[in-house]
């Protein structure tokens, strides 16, 4: 047969040409119009069609085509996914997802006969679509359950607050209203997370808003507040060092007492010093004729400043303690960096933060300062356990001091972030340093000391106990202040259970070890642990606003009220089982204790009002006498704080306001009579506070009552600025006092 001869082909057996897969969406194909092959396409967008469905995967956009076929470069970011037009739920997204899944199977068979480049483009196109659909479904799911809301409240006592909240949409008809979840407060330039004490004020903001008009219209109250503010400036100006000369030390007998105050309070919880070594240097300091070491002298003054806060009921050494703190701050601010990367500098930095808190010098900004200290410690390798490092002298002393200091730094970071309402910014994965060993300080001077059993009390037992509670407290603080936390009541109850079970086991073990050691009055050590636990419970449960009236949250209502009452008792009431240290620190100091007390009193006020509102018509309200006693004692505590050197009178005014408000509600008076009683209490509180401040100012040098200018003694309503002059900064700019928004921080 010739090669040129042709063989006839049977048309029935000839391979049929496969139709090219459609690239337009279904709508454009039905209407026979040009489709731009987007998702959704231009015609579906114009027709407001929520479903833009392709039988096959849509081709990639021109901007997404790359010759290299790299999967990550081809796929567009999920944030660039186009929004759904007119979609109110996830049904269209789910249907589109199923379409993509079916097209996946079609594309698989199609790609078998295409080139490798076409296969890559097809797979990446589907991946891109899936990412888009997942992102849209996530947004729709979130928007269908909650929406955000910002409520702004202005108060004459503290300015403007913006409360950020999440509110569940009332789609579930079985619920009585939509739960309101507090997510933080914005005040001027600062954002406070859920753990900040100011969130409790959201529960009683309607009380303050009700009183606001009458407060602004009272010349007696406004003039009195101006006088108090001016007098407070005089007092604080006299406390601030006039020069940079070193402040003198007290006599050794008094210094011994201050050192003992520090060692039995702060050092038992926050291990900073090696006590035997420090005492040895302390005794040598008083008998030596040589020039003292400047670094040790600064440490000594900071230790004495911290001890002065619990030395007596009136903080009689407040002015001297503040001068010591300013001197230490100047020393720490000197531009000498490299030589200070050592253990002694870390100790001084920690003591400075503790002293700033108790003396009220920038105590609200400890959290920002601790960030620098953490970075220095990490630079020095304290976040790695010494067993993993090649230390020059790996003695038991150096190893344990590194562990103790890192443990204290982590603890201070956690407490300060919880108090400031900020995220911890430190996780358990960021360090592997072991907890301190159960060793007494004297054992660290020996070679290869053996740690004592866990049930034996040592100098490190309390620090070990706080470290064992670190994981659950860290989780709660992150849960409260992290913007991406999945807030729900089940999560709150789970964290509540974990905190209680952990604390119960740790506290029981610590208490038994103290009894074995002959410590019959645990005092400050256990009281502080109890206080911390209740502080976390209150913060954890102060999410929902309707806790006082909605029976669904009856457990939460009980927790925040009982824990608030317990915090109040721990910080202000003496008993045979505790020392005076907690009460003195709450009265004379600042920071963690004082802010928690403010939160506790606000919650108790809200509870008493709720009990009155829950009153039935058959019988009068049966108010809890222990809660009523708190409001009475809060005024006394505020006066004691003023007499101990506090200059901010707004806390005392607010406590008087709360007490008068609850008393008036109990009597069932009219609204006009209610406002009259409240304003009388406010005016009386302002006058009493001014007398206390005047006595403080008269004890300073150069004060003349005749020359005192009260600034606006003839002020009439409407002449003062929006937030009142007394809310502005007292002195020229001071890094320790950038913004005195602390009217509720202490119960002055």
XYZ file of C-alpha atoms in Angstrom:
748
model
C 0.000 0.000 0.000
C 1.312 3.360 -0.960
C 2.290 5.783 1.782
C 0.216 8.463 0.115
C -2.964 6.491 0.286
C -5.435 7.699 2.869
C -7.431 5.569 5.208
C -11.054 6.552 5.542
C -12.092 7.528 9.072
C -15.388 6.450 10.455
C -17.085 9.572 11.858
C -18.809 7.499 14.560
C -15.525 6.479 16.142
C -13.743 9.799 15.705
C -12.869 11.437 19.041
C -15.353 14.219 19.835
C -13.791 17.573 20.719
C -14.350 18.476 24.369
C -16.191 21.735 24.976
C -14.183 24.465 26.632
C -15.295 24.964 30.269
C -17.363 28.069 30.878
C -15.504 30.952 32.501
C -18.431 33.308 33.076
C -20.667 33.192 36.114
C -24.122 31.625 35.839
C -25.980 34.951 35.773
C -23.889 36.386 32.927
C -24.224 33.156 30.952
C -28.012 33.189 31.288
C -28.206 36.838 30.235
C -25.516 36.345 27.577
C -23.552 39.382 28.710
C -19.839 39.919 29.132
C -18.483 38.850 32.546
C -15.286 40.294 33.989
C -14.748 37.010 35.870
C -14.325 38.601 39.281
C -15.829 37.309 42.513
C -18.418 38.805 42.582
C -18.382 39.994 38.977
C -19.273 43.496 37.801
C -22.757 42.556 36.602
C -23.696 40.822 39.856
C -22.531 43.847 41.795
C -24.578 46.152 39.563
C -27.658 43.931 39.926
C -27.115 43.669 43.712
C -27.102 39.934 43.355
C -25.772 38.317 46.571
C -24.851 35.066 44.794
C -22.205 35.141 42.098
C -21.713 31.449 41.313
C -19.352 29.840 38.818
C -19.821 26.308 37.555
C -16.059 26.222 37.242
C -13.412 28.199 39.033
C -13.135 31.807 37.824
C -9.819 32.686 36.188
C -7.275 34.626 38.165
C -7.168 38.380 37.901
C -4.488 39.779 35.656
C -2.717 41.294 38.651
C -2.531 37.867 40.252
C -0.935 35.978 37.317
C 2.717 35.205 37.761
C 5.001 33.153 35.635
C 6.608 31.403 38.582
C 3.329 29.855 39.711
C 4.255 30.322 43.375
C 1.250 29.592 45.580
C 1.880 32.307 48.117
C 2.495 35.023 45.527
C -0.590 34.153 43.528
C -3.020 34.085 46.429
C -4.408 37.440 47.492
C -4.508 38.270 51.219
C -7.712 37.390 53.020
C -8.204 40.988 54.075
C -8.598 41.917 50.409
C -11.635 39.689 49.950
C -14.527 41.659 48.455
C -17.490 42.188 50.783
C -20.822 40.537 50.208
C -23.427 42.918 48.893
C -26.693 42.730 50.729
C -25.858 39.505 52.588
C -27.268 39.354 56.082
C -26.240 35.836 57.029
C -23.817 33.107 55.977
C -26.158 31.105 53.722
C -24.840 32.536 50.472
C -21.285 32.041 51.623
C -21.963 28.427 52.515
C -23.644 27.762 49.163
C -20.726 29.326 47.390
C -18.330 27.216 49.404
C -20.151 24.068 48.295
C -19.947 25.284 44.696
C -16.207 25.701 45.047
C -15.968 22.204 46.489
C -17.838 20.725 43.511
C -15.784 22.737 41.058
C -12.729 21.292 42.716
C -13.686 17.857 41.447
C -14.367 19.192 37.939
C -11.100 21.076 37.912
C -9.232 17.939 38.936
C -10.427 16.006 35.886
C -9.933 18.997 33.629
C -6.420 19.715 34.790
C -5.335 16.227 33.882
C -5.261 17.206 30.226
C -3.923 20.729 30.618
C -0.404 22.004 30.962
C 1.368 22.185 34.300
C 1.046 26.007 34.372
C -2.689 25.763 33.917
C -2.943 23.227 36.735
C -1.075 25.493 39.118
C -3.237 28.459 38.182
C -6.419 26.443 38.674
C -5.430 25.171 42.108
C -4.314 28.585 43.265
C -7.513 30.143 42.022
C -9.533 27.742 44.140
C -7.339 28.352 47.155
C -7.873 32.052 46.737
C -11.646 31.587 46.555
C -11.690 29.375 49.617
C -9.717 31.920 51.599
C -12.140 34.622 50.506
C -15.164 32.559 51.481
C -13.716 31.627 54.870
C -12.940 35.271 55.622
C -16.409 36.423 54.592
C -18.063 33.673 56.605
C -16.006 34.623 59.659
C -17.023 38.272 59.335
C -20.665 37.392 58.877
C -20.651 35.055 61.872
C -19.083 37.696 64.100
C -21.392 40.487 62.943
C -24.459 38.329 63.435
C -23.725 37.751 67.146
C -22.258 40.987 68.517
C -21.804 44.611 67.673
C -19.638 47.238 69.305
C -20.879 50.299 71.094
C -19.127 53.308 72.618
C -20.820 55.308 75.366
C -19.342 58.633 76.434
C -19.832 60.016 79.928
C -18.638 63.360 81.227
C -18.127 63.984 84.927
C -17.049 67.182 86.617
C -14.894 65.161 88.984
C -12.785 63.346 86.414
C -13.543 64.490 82.871
C -14.760 62.477 79.895
C -14.802 58.677 79.721
C -15.612 56.517 76.694
C -16.847 53.041 77.607
C -16.199 50.457 74.876
C -18.642 47.560 74.908
C -19.801 44.540 72.951
C -23.551 43.923 72.853
C -25.082 40.665 71.696
C -27.870 41.177 69.193
C -31.240 40.160 70.648
C -31.897 37.351 68.133
C -32.465 34.800 70.860
C -35.943 35.580 72.121
C -35.492 33.329 75.153
C -33.097 35.824 76.709
C -34.226 38.772 78.728
C -32.290 41.482 76.923
C -28.900 41.467 75.249
C -25.858 40.981 77.505
C -23.571 43.999 77.593
C -19.890 43.046 77.771
C -17.469 45.738 78.921
C -14.243 45.824 76.908
C -12.408 48.859 78.276
C -12.487 52.575 78.960
C -10.810 55.442 77.118
C -9.891 58.520 79.158
C -8.081 61.331 77.342
C -4.938 59.688 75.942
C -5.114 56.417 77.869
C -6.918 53.160 77.201
C -7.789 51.028 80.211
C -8.543 47.343 79.789
C -11.142 45.349 81.681
C -8.929 44.724 84.713
C -8.614 48.453 85.466
C -10.583 49.664 88.493
C -12.407 52.326 86.466
C -14.580 49.644 84.852
C -16.434 49.278 88.150
C -17.412 52.931 87.838
C -19.393 52.007 84.721
C -21.832 50.300 87.058
C -22.566 53.531 88.917
C -22.035 56.116 86.213
C -25.740 56.906 86.151
C -25.479 58.034 89.784
C -22.693 60.455 88.931
C -24.527 61.672 85.835
C -27.628 62.354 87.931
C -25.664 64.415 90.452
C -23.606 66.245 87.820
C -25.999 69.186 87.109
C -26.510 69.992 90.790
C -22.780 69.744 91.438
C -21.968 72.292 88.747
C -24.652 74.680 90.010
C -23.383 74.731 93.599
C -21.070 77.724 94.175
C -20.180 76.439 97.624
C -19.034 73.041 96.326
C -17.156 74.379 93.314
C -15.388 77.115 95.247
C -14.464 74.603 97.945
C -12.983 72.235 95.373
C -10.918 75.055 93.938
C -9.597 75.947 97.368
C -8.701 72.316 98.044
C -6.874 72.062 94.730
C -4.876 75.193 95.380
C -3.972 74.068 98.883
C -2.939 70.640 97.552
C -0.521 72.367 95.197
C 1.117 74.112 98.133
C 1.504 70.853 100.050
C 2.982 68.918 97.119
C 5.300 71.744 96.134
C 6.805 71.696 99.629
C 7.376 67.937 99.421
C 9.206 68.071 96.131
C 13.004 68.466 96.480
C 14.120 72.008 95.783
C 17.587 70.968 94.627
C 19.604 67.894 93.724
C 21.446 67.659 97.024
C 21.305 64.213 98.694
C 18.659 63.887 101.378
C 19.897 62.950 104.868
C 19.381 59.576 106.498
C 17.543 59.308 109.828
C 19.149 58.189 113.048
C 20.167 54.547 113.137
C 17.474 53.646 115.652
C 14.772 54.920 113.313
C 16.509 53.387 110.287
C 16.468 50.008 112.056
C 12.697 50.278 112.478
C 12.166 51.225 108.831
C 14.360 48.353 107.677
C 12.342 45.938 109.813
C 9.112 47.285 108.276
C 10.459 46.595 104.808
C 11.717 43.099 105.610
C 8.431 41.919 107.155
C 6.267 43.239 104.305
C 7.621 43.855 100.816
C 10.666 41.586 100.954
C 8.610 38.584 102.091
C 6.555 38.732 98.864
C 8.956 40.292 96.344
C 12.389 38.799 96.855
C 14.933 41.442 95.843
C 17.760 41.377 98.369
C 19.902 38.706 99.921
C 19.036 39.748 103.454
C 22.165 38.500 105.328
C 24.459 40.243 102.854
C 22.430 43.452 102.933
C 22.344 43.501 106.744
C 26.110 42.980 106.860
C 26.682 45.949 104.546
C 24.064 47.932 106.472
C 25.851 47.498 109.797
C 29.220 48.284 108.226
C 27.791 51.469 106.743
C 27.047 52.980 110.146
C 30.489 52.302 111.611
C 32.623 53.033 108.553
C 34.450 56.351 108.190
C 35.009 55.969 104.466
C 32.826 57.330 101.702
C 29.869 54.941 101.240
C 29.261 53.164 97.983
C 26.732 55.318 96.039
C 24.903 52.268 94.684
C 24.420 50.775 98.152
C 23.394 54.136 99.595
C 20.639 54.472 96.977
C 19.435 50.949 97.734
C 19.345 51.725 101.445
C 17.302 54.886 100.957
C 14.790 53.063 98.763
C 14.433 50.293 101.346
C 13.796 52.879 104.069
C 11.292 54.719 101.858
C 9.281 51.530 101.323
C 9.383 50.704 105.029
C 8.247 54.208 105.981
C 4.796 53.559 104.482
C 4.014 50.981 107.185
C 5.969 52.563 110.026
C 2.999 54.427 111.527
C -0.628 55.301 110.805
C 0.116 58.787 109.465
C 3.116 58.208 107.171
C 4.985 60.837 109.144
C 8.107 60.365 106.994
C 6.303 60.819 103.672
C 8.192 63.987 102.650
C 11.580 62.436 103.394
C 10.627 59.204 101.639
C 9.577 61.117 98.521
C 12.912 62.947 98.491
C 14.735 59.615 98.652
C 12.738 58.363 95.686
C 13.501 61.470 93.626
C 17.186 61.077 94.462
C 17.141 57.441 93.327
C 15.371 58.396 90.111
C 18.058 60.946 89.294
C 20.725 58.326 89.980
C 19.018 55.785 87.728
C 18.603 58.355 84.942
C 22.315 59.122 84.644
C 23.632 58.215 81.158
C 25.818 55.351 82.339
C 24.555 52.141 80.802
C 27.118 49.398 80.328
C 28.504 49.249 83.882
C 24.963 48.929 85.255
C 24.144 45.666 83.549
C 24.556 43.742 86.774
C 22.508 42.247 89.582
C 22.850 45.274 91.849
C 21.396 47.604 89.243
C 18.435 45.259 88.749
C 17.835 45.265 92.496
C 17.908 49.057 92.593
C 15.507 49.310 89.652
C 13.013 46.960 91.320
C 13.231 48.832 94.624
C 12.652 52.103 92.793
C 9.419 50.802 91.259
C 8.202 49.541 94.635
C 9.075 52.839 96.319
C 7.326 54.865 93.624
C 4.175 52.865 94.183
C 3.981 53.235 97.961
C 4.887 56.941 97.930
C 2.473 57.771 95.126
C 5.078 59.104 92.698
C 3.852 58.090 89.266
C 2.280 54.909 90.627
C -0.140 54.734 87.692
C 2.767 54.360 85.274
C 4.647 51.494 86.889
C 3.487 49.274 84.029
C 5.267 51.402 81.434
C 8.472 51.478 83.492
C 8.510 47.725 84.083
C 8.771 47.211 80.319
C 12.263 48.679 80.279
C 13.271 46.568 83.281
C 12.094 43.384 81.564
C 14.202 44.140 78.525
C 17.276 44.774 80.642
C 16.729 41.479 82.445
C 16.337 39.638 79.137
C 19.466 41.351 77.837
C 21.269 39.929 80.860
C 19.843 36.468 80.204
C 17.665 36.218 83.296
C 14.837 34.775 81.208
C 16.995 31.662 80.659
C 17.542 29.324 83.540
C 21.135 29.476 84.847
C 21.501 25.737 84.242
C 21.267 26.452 80.507
C 23.868 29.214 80.610
C 27.620 29.168 81.094
C 27.904 31.621 83.967
C 31.372 32.817 84.990
C 30.774 31.755 88.591
C 27.819 29.364 88.757
C 27.560 29.359 92.548
C 24.342 28.594 94.405
C 24.165 32.248 95.383
C 24.366 33.602 91.824
C 21.989 30.975 90.431
C 19.282 31.548 93.021
C 19.564 35.326 92.967
C 19.015 35.301 89.200
C 15.956 33.084 89.619
C 14.563 35.213 92.435
C 15.023 38.492 90.591
C 13.417 37.163 87.409
C 10.529 35.803 89.446
C 10.018 39.238 91.060
C 10.204 41.040 87.720
C 7.588 38.725 86.185
C 5.344 39.187 89.239
C 5.622 42.983 89.149
C 4.886 42.981 85.427
C 1.748 40.902 85.980
C 0.441 42.993 88.880
C 1.182 46.304 87.167
C -0.466 45.229 83.913
C -3.536 44.056 85.813
C -3.710 47.336 87.741
C -3.144 49.475 84.642
C -5.592 47.487 82.534
C -2.969 46.539 79.951
C -1.947 43.215 78.395
C 0.965 41.462 80.151
C 3.026 41.326 76.916
C 4.894 38.370 78.408
C 3.946 34.709 78.087
C 5.145 31.481 79.651
C 6.833 30.645 76.348
C 9.088 33.696 76.628
C 11.235 32.284 79.435
C 12.368 28.986 80.895
C 13.820 30.197 84.201
C 12.833 27.851 86.995
C 11.057 29.075 90.125
C 13.216 29.903 93.146
C 14.351 26.900 95.131
C 12.929 26.370 98.621
C 16.039 27.693 100.344
C 16.641 30.094 103.211
C 18.921 33.036 102.556
C 21.600 31.616 104.855
C 21.755 28.422 102.759
C 22.801 30.377 99.680
C 26.154 31.107 101.314
C 27.006 27.400 101.489
C 28.303 25.189 98.697
C 25.730 22.969 96.976
C 22.827 23.616 99.364
C 19.951 21.141 99.348
C 16.469 22.570 98.907
C 14.024 21.857 101.717
C 10.763 19.952 101.158
C 7.776 21.888 99.908
C 5.967 21.614 103.244
C 8.827 23.366 105.065
C 8.584 27.151 105.280
C 11.613 29.125 104.092
C 12.449 32.688 103.114
C 11.394 31.866 99.536
C 8.087 30.106 100.285
C 5.797 33.057 99.526
C 7.639 33.859 96.297
C 7.313 30.206 95.256
C 3.581 30.311 96.014
C 3.020 33.369 93.835
C 4.994 31.693 91.043
C 2.751 28.615 91.223
C -0.260 30.899 90.756
C 1.384 32.694 87.833
C -0.056 30.627 84.924
C -3.723 31.073 85.860
C -3.310 34.752 86.798
C -1.430 35.405 83.571
C -4.222 33.725 81.612
C -6.872 35.859 83.376
C -5.039 39.141 82.819
C -4.542 38.321 79.154
C -8.193 37.250 78.883
C -9.352 40.547 80.419
C -7.154 42.956 78.470
C -6.512 41.231 75.141
C -8.663 42.736 72.393
C -9.003 39.366 70.665
C -10.230 37.403 73.671
C -13.318 35.311 73.031
C -15.476 36.726 75.797
C -18.263 34.448 76.963
C -19.709 33.475 80.295
C -18.535 29.864 80.059
C -14.925 31.037 79.725
C -15.325 33.281 82.783
C -16.698 30.426 84.866
C -13.901 28.116 83.707
C -11.202 30.606 84.716
C -13.009 31.175 88.002
C -12.870 27.464 88.813
C -9.206 27.160 87.871
C -8.226 30.180 89.961
C -10.120 28.962 93.021
C -8.787 25.412 92.872
C -5.200 26.570 92.312
C -5.346 29.139 95.080
C -6.960 26.765 97.562
C -4.213 24.176 97.137
C -1.341 26.681 97.247
C -2.671 28.688 100.181
C -3.396 25.579 102.228
C 0.117 24.243 101.706
C 1.687 27.618 102.566
C -0.425 28.074 105.686
C 0.424 24.602 107.012
C 4.138 25.216 106.463
C 3.872 28.469 108.430
C 2.192 26.714 111.345
C 4.955 24.087 111.398
C 7.512 26.901 111.483
C 5.771 28.468 114.489
C 4.300 31.428 112.589
C 0.925 31.734 114.297
C 0.055 35.153 112.822
C 0.804 34.982 109.047
C 0.007 38.694 108.697
C 0.948 40.544 105.541
C 2.098 37.506 103.572
C -1.139 35.525 103.482
C -3.308 38.652 103.533
C -1.711 39.851 100.334
C -2.224 36.484 98.623
C -5.889 36.516 99.678
C -6.255 40.079 98.427
C -4.756 39.225 95.036
C -7.103 36.268 94.581
C -10.225 38.340 95.338
C -8.961 41.175 93.143
C -8.730 38.793 90.200
C -12.198 37.383 90.869
C -13.735 40.865 90.917
C -12.025 41.848 87.672
C -13.012 38.578 86.029
C -16.709 38.930 86.839
C -17.120 42.652 86.189
C -17.878 42.072 82.504
C -21.644 42.058 82.423
C -23.653 45.108 83.436
C -26.865 43.276 84.254
C -25.308 41.055 86.922
C -27.328 42.716 89.662
C -30.741 42.173 88.097
C -30.469 39.206 85.742
C -30.881 35.899 87.627
C -28.790 34.180 84.949
C -25.726 35.849 86.472
C -26.646 35.318 90.134
C -23.318 33.590 90.772
C -21.398 36.519 89.316
C -23.330 38.954 91.484
C -22.459 36.957 94.584
C -18.786 36.683 93.636
C -18.143 40.366 92.999
C -20.016 41.476 96.128
C -18.436 38.927 98.482
C -14.954 39.432 97.028
C -15.295 43.217 97.241
C -16.314 42.930 100.883
C -13.394 40.617 101.587
C -10.916 42.988 99.931
C -12.266 45.823 102.062
C -11.828 43.816 105.255
C -8.324 42.638 104.365
C -7.137 46.166 103.614
C -8.867 48.212 106.312
C -9.894 46.055 109.291
C -7.489 44.855 111.966
C -8.024 41.433 113.506
C -6.135 39.073 115.847
C -4.999 37.003 112.840
C -3.308 39.816 110.985
C -0.926 42.685 111.599
C -1.464 46.382 110.923
C 0.717 46.344 107.822
C -2.055 45.845 105.246
C -4.227 48.549 106.792
C -1.350 51.012 107.010
C -0.288 50.332 103.453
C -3.865 50.816 102.226
C -4.164 54.078 104.176
C -0.727 55.567 103.555
C 0.380 53.950 100.311
C -0.869 53.974 96.740
C -1.158 51.640 93.798
C -2.516 48.098 93.830
C -4.278 48.163 97.217
C -5.805 51.605 96.918
C -7.217 51.099 93.430
C -8.799 47.803 94.435
C -10.439 49.444 97.456
C -12.017 52.080 95.215
C -13.373 49.340 92.989
C -14.729 47.434 95.975
C -16.624 50.424 97.411
C -18.158 51.237 94.026
C -19.419 47.663 93.637
C -20.835 47.612 97.176
C -22.667 50.882 96.475
C -24.167 49.357 93.351
C -25.224 46.256 95.288
C -26.960 48.303 97.978
C -28.853 50.253 95.359
C -29.822 46.998 93.658
C -31.136 45.639 96.956
C -33.298 48.748 97.380
C -34.584 48.488 93.814
C -35.405 44.807 94.353
C -37.617 45.750 97.292
C -41.110 44.268 97.134
C -44.219 46.202 98.017
C -44.976 43.807 100.883
C -41.961 44.619 103.035
C -39.138 47.173 103.172
C -35.732 46.346 101.740
C -33.530 44.258 104.022
C -30.117 45.752 103.358
C -27.074 43.809 104.453
C -25.635 45.546 107.523
C -22.071 44.516 106.647
C -22.359 46.326 103.317
C -23.889 49.417 104.908
C -20.989 49.516 107.348
C -18.551 49.692 104.422
C -19.990 53.004 103.213
C -19.738 54.462 106.703
C -16.200 53.185 107.206
C -15.165 54.329 103.721
C -15.628 57.956 104.748
C -13.530 57.383 107.863
C -10.849 55.650 105.814
C -10.817 58.566 103.358
C -10.267 61.042 106.176
C -7.443 58.911 107.547
C -5.803 58.882 104.123
C -5.985 62.675 103.938
C -4.475 62.966 107.396
C -1.725 60.557 106.313
C -0.682 62.949 103.558
C -3.018 62.305 100.638
C -3.776 65.545 98.792
C -6.495 64.394 96.397
C -9.878 65.125 98.002
C -12.049 63.750 95.209
C -12.115 60.251 96.717
C -13.460 61.603 100.010
C -16.077 63.639 98.145
C -17.218 60.596 96.172
C -17.445 58.422 99.306
C -19.569 61.092 101.014
C -21.718 61.267 97.903
C -22.284 57.500 97.845
C -23.156 57.382 101.530
C -25.693 60.196 101.244
C -27.203 58.626 98.140
C -27.848 55.241 99.771
C -29.197 56.874 102.958
C -31.641 58.948 100.902
C -32.802 55.902 98.941
C -33.436 54.050 102.187
C -35.675 56.887 103.353
C -37.644 56.882 100.099
C -37.383 60.660 99.623
C -38.332 62.574 96.482
C -35.791 63.353 93.781
C -35.526 66.993 94.879
C -34.889 65.974 98.474
C -32.408 63.345 97.285
C -30.351 65.928 95.435
C -30.460 68.323 98.387
C -29.126 65.702 100.806
C -26.359 64.692 98.430
C -25.211 68.255 97.843
C -25.140 68.957 101.572
C -22.896 65.924 102.055
C -20.595 67.053 99.226
C -20.279 70.602 100.526
C -19.551 69.383 104.036
C -16.923 66.937 102.759
C -15.174 69.667 100.772
C -14.960 71.943 103.800
C -13.601 69.169 106.043
C -11.011 68.191 103.424
C -9.811 71.780 103.098
C -9.192 72.010 106.845
C -7.056 68.865 106.734
C -5.018 70.154 103.798
C -4.549 73.492 105.511
C -3.103 71.753 108.574
C -0.651 69.884 106.335
C 0.424 73.071 104.596
C 0.890 74.911 107.884
C 3.533 72.375 108.918
C 5.756 73.349 106.004
C 8.227 76.190 106.006
C 7.259 79.531 104.551
C 3.509 78.972 104.585
C 1.434 82.046 105.443
C -2.319 81.645 105.726
C -2.924 85.337 105.050
C -1.087 85.196 101.730
C -2.821 82.062 100.503
C -4.616 82.709 97.229
C -7.469 80.291 96.686
C -7.788 81.125 93.003
C -11.419 81.818 92.236
C -12.845 82.318 95.710
C -15.548 84.399 94.045
C -16.210 81.874 91.314
C -19.760 81.523 90.124
C -21.270 78.627 88.151
C -20.227 78.644 84.534
C -16.892 80.400 85.032
C -14.860 77.231 85.404
C -13.673 75.238 82.396
C -15.397 72.053 81.349
C -13.360 69.719 83.532
C -12.710 72.241 86.313
C -9.362 73.815 86.915
C -8.575 71.500 89.773
C -8.190 68.579 87.360
C -5.227 70.116 85.555
C -1.660 69.368 86.511
C -0.556 70.970 89.765
C 3.065 71.647 88.954
C 5.105 72.106 85.854
C 5.579 68.965 83.781
C 6.794 66.105 85.899
C 7.499 62.638 84.452
C 6.129 61.132 87.652
C 2.833 63.079 87.564
C 1.797 63.370 83.900
C -1.945 63.390 84.469
C -3.615 63.247 87.889
C -6.686 61.208 86.906
C -6.892 59.531 90.285
C -10.072 60.783 91.893
C -11.137 57.229 92.556
C -7.746 55.598 92.879
C -7.693 56.263 96.579
C -10.416 56.871 99.101
C -8.917 60.119 100.210
